[in-house]
Amino acid sequence: MTESNLLRLQLFGMLGLVFVLTLALGGYFTLQQTRSFREDSAALEAAGQREQKAMLEASLTTLHNQLDLLRQSSEAVLKNDIRQQVDHAVQIAAALYQQEKGRRPEGEIRQLIVETLRPLRFFNGSGYFFIDDLAGNCVLLPINPEREGHSLLDNRDVDGRYIMRDLLASVANPQQRGFSRYRWYAPGNPASMADKVSYARVFEPFGWLIGSGEYLSKIEHLQQQQALQQLRAMRLGSNGYIAVIHRDGRVLLSPSNPAAEGRRVDELPAVEQAVIRNILDTSHNGGGFTRYQWRSLVEPRLNAKLSLVSNLEEWGWILVSGVYQDDLQQSLAQRQLKLEEDLHASLKTTVLALLLVMALALVLAAGLSRWLSHRFARYQQDIDAGHERLRVWAESDPLTLLPNRACLHTRLDEAIARARSDGLQLALLFIDLDRFKNINDSLGHAIGDGLLIQVAQRMAAVLRASDTVSRLGGDEFVVLLEGLSHSEPATQVANLLLQATSGQYSVAGHDLAITLSIGIAVYPADGEDAQTLLKNADAAMYHAKACGRNNFQFFAAAMNTRVREHLELENRLRQALARHELSLHYQPQYDLQSGRLSGCEALMRWHNPELGQVAPDKFIPIAEDSGLILPLGEWALNEACRQVMAWQAQGLPLLSVAVNVSAVQFRHADLAAMVERVLRSSGLPPALLELELTESVLAENLEQVNATLQRLKQLGVRLAMDDFGTGYSSLAYLKHFKLDTLKIDRSFVSDLPGSSDNAALAITIIGMARSLGMTCIAEGIETMAQHDFLRGHGCTHGQGYRLSKPLASAAMAELLATSSRHAATPAVVTAPAAAAGTD
């Protein structure tokens, strides 16, 4: 007997049994009950249909009312946003006027305010400020600067309204501010005009009108997206929902088929096209009810659906409110129960016939089952083996073949139960690979995966058979040690793991070195459940990283406090930029030979209203770990370049400035494009900007680093190596990368001239810089002896409290003014200034 014959015999046997039972029951039931049952069922279904239609009509009526309220709020939301932006611009103008009044001619103050407001953008870059005088002349128009200085009184929109005259009329009130509205060409669509709302205020010192405007359609678009998100969560009955189609045939919302969203009707499969065109036809005829087949939220098969189509004319939307007929059947189930009970009563007369047929069927089925059982026994063995393989796959990490997270949780729960019963301890070692992300980012995930496999093999080789080593994901591993009477074995295993995983790894031709940070939590002292033990071991691991990596630490309760403080500081830092809590201070740099001011180092400062002044060495590492260094670094570059040009606008000499670039910025941002953008917006000459790089930046992907540095050099900016000798200290960096400046770290300067070692290192660095044609600058000069030693050995530039402490921008401007009056030539730096950083 082949498997094919066996299946055929089973099929024919079942069909024969079903045929006999159906024939015996159907003949009697059809003659006696079919007619009345169908009539009563049809009546119930009709009533249910009427109820569903009423529900759909009520739901769409309510939905229309809600969308109308949302749509009507668009202009109010836009007006509020514009007013806030204009109020901010007036505050800036007033602050500049008060600051410079009496110090500079009025014409220069006017120009300073105009140039300060000119580059400001908002509303995702589309918003800008304009300035006109009360006679209708244009003072500032960033998008059309050629109109500045000309009258705009005759400027009209497509409806013939005089735009400038309406603006002047809107401020002709005691408050001297107001809104105006007109139509103008929409961005990206020069053939169509859209409604635009403007707000303006009078700036009395100069008789100016300062304002801004935005298209109402942008706010409506945001509110449409908000409405779609709210509609996505609405449900009618158990499976009904709201769908939205644009009048042009685009599917805007389809909860049961998100893949169709954003596509036009002619881009959809044929079955879906037919349904959408049916809905569009219904919409063109004014809306109404329609029926079709469509998949539900819970299963892919097609179900009959009743939908009500309604038009939202203002947005060009077609709202489709529908329910599935399966829902109707469920709602009718209770009412049909009585009909079924009556039907069952009539079936009692057929019981004897059914018993006879069922008895025959059972005899046949029993014989067939006994014969088939022997055949399927063999299949069951194969199925059991397959289940075992599936279980292994489900509990294993596919990369390292170690137990995965789910398996670890199961074993950990069981181990805790055993330890509690036996009165013993267990230890949980949470392991993380140090700086593994650098390997993934620079060499690729394939290399990283190969390294993870080798690390897993080395760890597994030093553990007992009774121990569990698992991979949670990424570069995180956990080791479970059972049957401990004290914590000393956990220390021994941690040392074994550190020793076993140290050394070189060879992955696809790359020689790699890796270290581990291990956190240890012990049951029951550090937790009595799996979740608590994992959390505390994780906290201990982070403490090990904070202690320098490549070590292990046992959990202590204070670690959770430090973790919470770290998270709190990170959350406050995320808001610091938006709340204007950050600032730059500037530490002057001097030519050590002539004593002239040659530059300044811009230092980032953070003053939080609650925490006070936060030290840079606390928040800069958090910014780098969390990725916040990207917006902070761009802000520092913008602010430093802007400040130099602002000093020039005050009549002070140009001063070069440098900005620190962290490894995170270099790795994750298009640095050259960002620098080019900032130079263009600020107007700073590229030669006056220097970027300071640490050795950790240069130690990463050589090819990528060199390409980025070449693009920066093409822009004309200068490049410096900061804190030389404190990091990787490879002279190959000076060979491969064409740098302009070499900075001596303050750690080498602090003990000069008394420390012979530091003196030798400082002299060597000065000599290297001179031989390579690089500028040498010393940091942290605090005594006259240090100053004289460095100057005597040829160091050209320096900075430190002996020369000047860091200054706020206003104080730096005063120093620059004083220096320029005593200098024979303008104070343009021959060596670059230093970076925005933590020094």
mmCIF file of C-alpha atoms in Angstrom, residues 96-357:
data_model
loop_
_atom_site.group_PDB
_atom_site.id
_atom_site.type_symbol
_atom_site.label_atom_id
_atom_site.label_comp_id
_atom_site.label_asym_id
_atom_site.label_seq_id
_atom_site.Cartn_x
_atom_site.Cartn_y
_atom_site.Cartn_z
ATOM 1 C CA LEU A 96 20.134 94.233 19.522
ATOM 2 C CA TYR A 97 18.820 97.792 19.536
ATOM 3 C CA GLN A 98 19.123 98.132 23.327
ATOM 4 C CA GLN A 99 22.570 96.528 23.304
ATOM 5 C CA GLU A 100 24.020 98.745 20.553
ATOM 6 C CA LYS A 101 22.089 102.001 21.153
ATOM 7 C CA GLY A 102 24.551 104.784 21.839
ATOM 8 C CA ARG A 103 27.501 102.593 20.957
ATOM 9 C CA ARG A 104 27.088 102.450 17.199
ATOM 10 C CA PRO A 105 25.508 104.657 14.529
ATOM 11 C CA GLU A 106 21.823 104.023 13.878
ATOM 12 C CA GLY A 107 22.494 102.878 10.341
ATOM 13 C CA GLU A 108 24.841 100.150 11.537
ATOM 14 C CA ILE A 109 22.281 99.002 14.110
ATOM 15 C CA ARG A 110 19.655 98.789 11.352
ATOM 16 C CA GLN A 111 21.999 96.701 9.206
ATOM 17 C CA LEU A 112 22.930 94.461 12.184
ATOM 18 C CA ILE A 113 19.250 93.685 12.858
ATOM 19 C CA VAL A 114 18.550 92.999 9.167
ATOM 20 C CA GLU A 115 21.525 90.654 8.773
ATOM 21 C CA THR A 116 20.699 88.856 12.030
ATOM 22 C CA LEU A 117 17.138 88.098 10.879
ATOM 23 C CA ARG A 118 18.040 87.349 7.247
ATOM 24 C CA PRO A 119 19.298 83.734 7.670
ATOM 25 C CA LEU A 120 16.699 82.634 10.228
ATOM 26 C CA ARG A 121 14.383 79.880 8.970
ATOM 27 C CA PHE A 122 11.518 77.903 10.529
ATOM 28 C CA PHE A 123 8.485 75.841 9.443
ATOM 29 C CA ASN A 124 10.876 73.147 8.171
ATOM 30 C CA GLY A 125 12.948 75.739 6.340
ATOM 31 C CA SER A 126 10.119 77.436 4.393
ATOM 32 C CA GLY A 127 9.429 80.243 6.879
ATOM 33 C CA TYR A 128 11.383 83.523 6.924
ATOM 34 C CA PHE A 129 11.076 87.100 8.259
ATOM 35 C CA PHE A 130 10.444 90.234 6.173
ATOM 36 C CA ILE A 131 10.873 93.906 7.129
ATOM 37 C CA ASP A 132 9.140 96.904 5.497
ATOM 38 C CA ASP A 133 8.925 100.496 6.561
ATOM 39 C CA LEU A 134 5.582 102.204 7.168
ATOM 40 C CA ALA A 135 5.843 103.882 3.766
ATOM 41 C CA GLY A 136 5.634 100.521 2.018
ATOM 42 C CA ASN A 137 9.330 100.181 1.128
ATOM 43 C CA CYS A 138 11.013 96.780 1.404
ATOM 44 C CA VAL A 139 13.862 96.574 3.945
ATOM 45 C CA LEU A 140 14.368 92.787 4.161
ATOM 46 C CA LEU A 141 13.065 90.076 1.825
ATOM 47 C CA PRO A 142 15.400 87.018 2.046
ATOM 48 C CA ILE A 143 13.791 85.107 -0.821
ATOM 49 C CA ASN A 144 13.915 88.107 -3.191
ATOM 50 C CA PRO A 145 16.683 90.446 -1.960
ATOM 51 C CA GLU A 146 16.662 92.450 -5.197
ATOM 52 C CA ARG A 147 13.351 93.991 -4.070
ATOM 53 C CA GLU A 148 14.984 95.437 -0.951
ATOM 54 C CA GLY A 149 14.996 99.215 -1.051
ATOM 55 C CA HIS A 150 12.016 99.367 -3.429
ATOM 56 C CA SER A 151 8.353 100.187 -2.794
ATOM 57 C CA LEU A 152 5.917 97.260 -2.637
ATOM 58 C CA LEU A 153 2.735 99.318 -2.366
ATOM 59 C CA ASP A 154 1.526 98.203 -5.805
ATOM 60 C CA ASN A 155 2.252 94.501 -5.292
ATOM 61 C CA ARG A 156 -1.036 92.522 -5.743
ATOM 62 C CA ASP A 157 -2.108 88.875 -5.571
ATOM 63 C CA VAL A 158 -4.175 86.969 -8.128
ATOM 64 C CA ASP A 159 -7.442 88.330 -6.690
ATOM 65 C CA GLY A 160 -6.229 91.901 -7.093
ATOM 66 C CA ARG A 161 -5.647 92.593 -3.414
ATOM 67 C CA TYR A 162 -2.806 94.969 -2.524
ATOM 68 C CA ILE A 163 -0.606 92.859 -0.266
ATOM 69 C CA MET A 164 1.527 95.660 1.236
ATOM 70 C CA ARG A 165 -1.439 97.944 1.808
ATOM 71 C CA ASP A 166 -3.280 95.170 3.632
ATOM 72 C CA LEU A 167 -0.200 94.573 5.806
ATOM 73 C CA LEU A 168 -0.036 98.270 6.697
ATOM 74 C CA ALA A 169 -3.741 98.255 7.454
ATOM 75 C CA SER A 170 -3.374 95.220 9.763
ATOM 76 C CA VAL A 171 -1.033 97.168 12.100
ATOM 77 C CA ALA A 172 -3.075 100.368 12.015
ATOM 78 C CA ASN A 173 -4.470 99.761 15.504
ATOM 79 C CA PRO A 174 -3.461 100.682 19.090
ATOM 80 C CA GLN A 175 -1.573 97.410 19.479
ATOM 81 C CA GLN A 176 0.318 98.042 16.199
ATOM 82 C CA ARG A 177 0.072 94.393 15.144
ATOM 83 C CA GLY A 178 -2.315 92.182 13.229
ATOM 84 C CA PHE A 179 -2.986 89.499 10.614
ATOM 85 C CA SER A 180 -3.617 89.774 6.894
ATOM 86 C CA ARG A 181 -4.546 87.188 4.297
ATOM 87 C CA TYR A 182 -3.960 86.869 0.559
ATOM 88 C CA ARG A 183 -3.266 84.300 -2.138
ATOM 89 C CA TRP A 184 0.164 83.599 -3.574
ATOM 90 C CA TYR A 185 1.998 80.980 -5.615
ATOM 91 C CA ALA A 186 2.457 77.801 -3.596
ATOM 92 C CA PRO A 187 6.008 76.383 -3.294
ATOM 93 C CA GLY A 188 6.702 73.711 -5.886
ATOM 94 C CA ASN A 189 3.575 74.597 -7.885
ATOM 95 C CA PRO A 190 4.084 77.912 -9.702
ATOM 96 C CA ALA A 191 0.887 77.418 -11.706
ATOM 97 C CA SER A 192 -1.403 77.397 -8.679
ATOM 98 C CA MET A 193 -2.084 79.874 -5.899
ATOM 99 C CA ALA A 194 -2.957 79.042 -2.305
ATOM 100 C CA ASP A 195 -4.181 80.947 0.731
ATOM 101 C CA LYS A 196 -1.432 82.486 2.847
ATOM 102 C CA VAL A 197 -1.724 84.065 6.296
ATOM 103 C CA SER A 198 0.702 86.774 7.452
ATOM 104 C CA TYR A 199 1.295 88.474 10.808
ATOM 105 C CA ALA A 200 3.186 91.723 11.338
ATOM 106 C CA ARG A 201 4.257 93.990 14.220
ATOM 107 C CA VAL A 202 5.548 97.553 14.251
ATOM 108 C CA PHE A 203 9.110 97.970 15.532
ATOM 109 C CA GLU A 204 8.880 101.559 16.803
ATOM 110 C CA PRO A 205 12.592 102.544 17.106
ATOM 111 C CA PHE A 206 12.932 102.479 13.277
ATOM 112 C CA GLY A 207 9.302 102.661 12.187
ATOM 113 C CA TRP A 208 9.583 99.175 10.762
ATOM 114 C CA LEU A 209 6.978 96.526 10.095
ATOM 115 C CA ILE A 210 8.434 93.062 10.998
ATOM 116 C CA GLY A 211 6.412 90.025 9.928
ATOM 117 C CA SER A 212 6.208 86.543 8.485
ATOM 118 C CA GLY A 213 3.655 84.325 6.733
ATOM 119 C CA GLU A 214 2.855 80.733 5.854
ATOM 120 C CA TYR A 215 0.490 78.776 3.620
ATOM 121 C CA LEU A 216 -2.669 77.505 5.273
ATOM 122 C CA SER A 217 -2.406 74.294 3.252
ATOM 123 C CA LYS A 218 0.670 73.179 5.220
ATOM 124 C CA ILE A 219 -1.229 73.149 8.510
ATOM 125 C CA GLU A 220 -4.171 71.443 6.802
ATOM 126 C CA HIS A 221 -1.783 68.743 5.543
ATOM 127 C CA LEU A 222 -0.511 68.090 9.073
ATOM 128 C CA GLN A 223 -4.051 67.944 10.401
ATOM 129 C CA GLN A 224 -5.019 65.547 7.615
ATOM 130 C CA GLN A 225 -2.195 63.225 8.715
ATOM 131 C CA GLN A 226 -3.400 63.547 12.322
ATOM 132 C CA ALA A 227 -6.951 62.737 11.236
ATOM 133 C CA LEU A 228 -5.763 59.662 9.312
ATOM 134 C CA GLN A 229 -3.952 58.376 12.405
ATOM 135 C CA GLN A 230 -7.088 58.824 14.499
ATOM 136 C CA LEU A 231 -9.253 57.131 11.873
ATOM 137 C CA ARG A 232 -6.828 54.202 11.734
ATOM 138 C CA ALA A 233 -7.692 53.327 15.353
ATOM 139 C CA MET A 234 -11.503 53.554 14.918
ATOM 140 C CA ARG A 235 -13.488 50.325 14.882
ATOM 141 C CA LEU A 236 -17.122 49.650 13.944
ATOM 142 C CA GLY A 237 -18.414 46.533 15.609
ATOM 143 C CA SER A 238 -15.785 43.827 16.005
ATOM 144 C CA ASN A 239 -13.969 44.139 12.637
ATOM 145 C CA GLY A 240 -15.387 47.220 10.908
ATOM 146 C CA TYR A 241 -13.228 50.257 10.291
ATOM 147 C CA ILE A 242 -12.914 53.524 8.345
ATOM 148 C CA ALA A 243 -11.051 53.676 5.024
ATOM 149 C CA VAL A 244 -10.118 56.882 3.153
ATOM 150 C CA ILE A 245 -9.577 57.286 -0.601
ATOM 151 C CA HIS A 246 -8.641 60.521 -2.329
ATOM 152 C CA ARG A 247 -10.845 61.721 -5.147
ATOM 153 C CA ASP A 248 -7.901 61.225 -7.541
ATOM 154 C CA GLY A 249 -7.818 57.488 -6.780
ATOM 155 C CA ARG A 250 -5.038 57.367 -4.167
ATOM 156 C CA VAL A 251 -5.596 55.094 -1.191
ATOM 157 C CA LEU A 252 -4.921 57.225 1.908
ATOM 158 C CA LEU A 253 -6.000 54.786 4.645
ATOM 159 C CA SER A 254 -6.722 51.053 4.497
ATOM 160 C CA PRO A 255 -6.302 49.396 7.948
ATOM 161 C CA SER A 256 -6.867 45.892 6.554
ATOM 162 C CA ASN A 257 -4.381 46.394 3.667
ATOM 163 C CA PRO A 258 -1.674 48.935 4.652
ATOM 164 C CA ALA A 259 0.378 47.925 1.603
ATOM 165 C CA ALA A 260 -2.152 49.727 -0.634
ATOM 166 C CA GLU A 261 -1.758 53.057 1.179
ATOM 167 C CA GLY A 262 -0.167 55.788 -0.932
ATOM 168 C CA ARG A 263 -0.803 53.916 -4.207
ATOM 169 C CA ARG A 264 -3.194 54.865 -6.965
ATOM 170 C CA VAL A 265 -6.001 52.624 -8.111
ATOM 171 C CA ASP A 266 -4.224 51.619 -11.314
ATOM 172 C CA GLU A 267 -1.194 50.442 -9.275
ATOM 173 C CA LEU A 268 -3.230 47.899 -7.285
ATOM 174 C CA PRO A 269 -3.974 44.230 -8.094
ATOM 175 C CA ALA A 270 -6.957 43.621 -10.369
ATOM 176 C CA VAL A 271 -9.279 42.462 -7.569
ATOM 177 C CA GLU A 272 -8.516 45.530 -5.472
ATOM 178 C CA GLN A 273 -8.841 47.834 -8.499
ATOM 179 C CA ALA A 274 -12.400 46.624 -9.092
ATOM 180 C CA VAL A 275 -13.390 47.393 -5.495
ATOM 181 C CA ILE A 276 -11.760 50.855 -5.469
ATOM 182 C CA ARG A 277 -13.366 51.806 -8.806
ATOM 183 C CA ASN A 278 -16.723 50.712 -7.427
ATOM 184 C CA ILE A 279 -16.207 53.056 -4.461
ATOM 185 C CA LEU A 280 -15.094 55.914 -6.767
ATOM 186 C CA ASP A 281 -18.202 55.460 -8.927
ATOM 187 C CA THR A 282 -20.401 55.525 -5.839
ATOM 188 C CA SER A 283 -18.644 58.709 -4.683
ATOM 189 C CA HIS A 284 -19.147 60.431 -8.075
ATOM 190 C CA ASN A 285 -22.871 59.669 -7.773
ATOM 191 C CA GLY A 286 -23.063 61.459 -4.433
ATOM 192 C CA GLY A 287 -22.233 58.511 -2.146
ATOM 193 C CA GLY A 288 -24.372 55.775 -0.666
ATOM 194 C CA PHE A 289 -24.263 52.077 0.226
ATOM 195 C CA THR A 290 -22.315 49.504 -1.756
ATOM 196 C CA ARG A 291 -21.321 45.848 -1.370
ATOM 197 C CA TYR A 292 -18.173 43.991 -2.329
ATOM 198 C CA GLN A 293 -15.702 41.293 -1.240
ATOM 199 C CA TRP A 294 -12.713 42.431 0.885
ATOM 200 C CA ARG A 295 -10.237 40.982 3.359
ATOM 201 C CA SER A 296 -10.784 41.690 7.066
ATOM 202 C CA LEU A 297 -8.420 42.881 9.791
ATOM 203 C CA VAL A 298 -7.951 39.425 11.261
ATOM 204 C CA GLU A 299 -7.723 37.074 8.265
ATOM 205 C CA PRO A 300 -6.581 37.339 4.629
ATOM 206 C CA ARG A 301 -9.535 35.602 2.966
ATOM 207 C CA LEU A 302 -12.200 37.725 1.225
ATOM 208 C CA ASN A 303 -15.450 38.381 3.109
ATOM 209 C CA ALA A 304 -18.683 40.021 2.040
ATOM 210 C CA LYS A 305 -18.765 43.620 3.195
ATOM 211 C CA LEU A 306 -21.421 46.370 3.395
ATOM 212 C CA SER A 307 -19.999 49.917 3.175
ATOM 213 C CA LEU A 308 -21.332 53.460 3.209
ATOM 214 C CA VAL A 309 -19.483 55.904 0.929
ATOM 215 C CA SER A 310 -19.475 59.620 1.806
ATOM 216 C CA ASN A 311 -17.595 62.627 0.385
ATOM 217 C CA LEU A 312 -15.586 65.152 2.397
ATOM 218 C CA GLU A 313 -15.492 67.828 -0.326
ATOM 219 C CA GLU A 314 -13.160 70.299 1.428
ATOM 220 C CA TRP A 315 -10.234 67.851 1.486
ATOM 221 C CA GLY A 316 -11.192 65.811 -1.558
ATOM 222 C CA TRP A 317 -11.588 62.719 0.615
ATOM 223 C CA ILE A 318 -13.924 59.768 0.151
ATOM 224 C CA LEU A 319 -14.815 58.228 3.522
ATOM 225 C CA VAL A 320 -15.721 54.530 3.469
ATOM 226 C CA SER A 321 -17.372 53.162 6.622
ATOM 227 C CA GLY A 322 -17.925 49.421 6.377
ATOM 228 C CA VAL A 323 -18.718 46.266 8.330
ATOM 229 C CA TYR A 324 -18.390 42.609 7.384
ATOM 230 C CA GLN A 325 -21.343 40.329 6.934
ATOM 231 C CA ASP A 326 -19.691 37.900 9.361
ATOM 232 C CA ASP A 327 -20.345 40.496 12.053
ATOM 233 C CA LEU A 328 -24.012 40.533 11.038
ATOM 234 C CA GLN A 329 -24.160 36.764 11.322
ATOM 235 C CA GLN A 330 -22.714 36.939 14.829
ATOM 236 C CA SER A 331 -25.257 39.546 15.873
ATOM 237 C CA LEU A 332 -28.066 37.374 14.489
ATOM 238 C CA ALA A 333 -26.820 34.229 16.226
ATOM 239 C CA GLN A 334 -28.863 34.714 19.375
ATOM 240 C CA ARG A 335 -32.057 35.474 17.484
ATOM 241 C CA GLN A 336 -31.546 32.473 15.247
ATOM 242 C CA LEU A 337 -31.055 30.236 18.265
ATOM 243 C CA LYS A 338 -34.824 29.955 18.736
ATOM 244 C CA LEU A 339 -35.258 28.996 15.099
ATOM 245 C CA GLU A 340 -32.558 26.368 15.452
ATOM 246 C CA GLU A 341 -34.231 24.948 18.559
ATOM 247 C CA ASP A 342 -37.438 24.527 16.586
ATOM 248 C CA LEU A 343 -35.465 22.914 13.820
ATOM 249 C CA HIS A 344 -33.782 20.522 16.264
ATOM 250 C CA ALA A 345 -37.189 19.418 17.568
ATOM 251 C CA SER A 346 -38.103 18.278 14.090
ATOM 252 C CA LEU A 347 -34.892 16.301 13.876
ATOM 253 C CA LYS A 348 -35.888 13.979 16.718
ATOM 254 C CA THR A 349 -37.880 11.913 14.267
ATOM 255 C CA THR A 350 -34.694 11.142 12.368
ATOM 256 C CA VAL A 351 -32.670 10.029 15.401
ATOM 257 C CA LEU A 352 -33.307 6.309 14.846
ATOM 258 C CA ALA A 353 -32.253 6.515 11.219
ATOM 259 C CA LEU A 354 -29.171 8.537 12.169
ATOM 260 C CA LEU A 355 -28.205 6.062 14.900
ATOM 261 C CA LEU A 356 -28.333 3.215 12.414
ATOM 262 C CA VAL A 357 -26.203 5.131 9.898
#
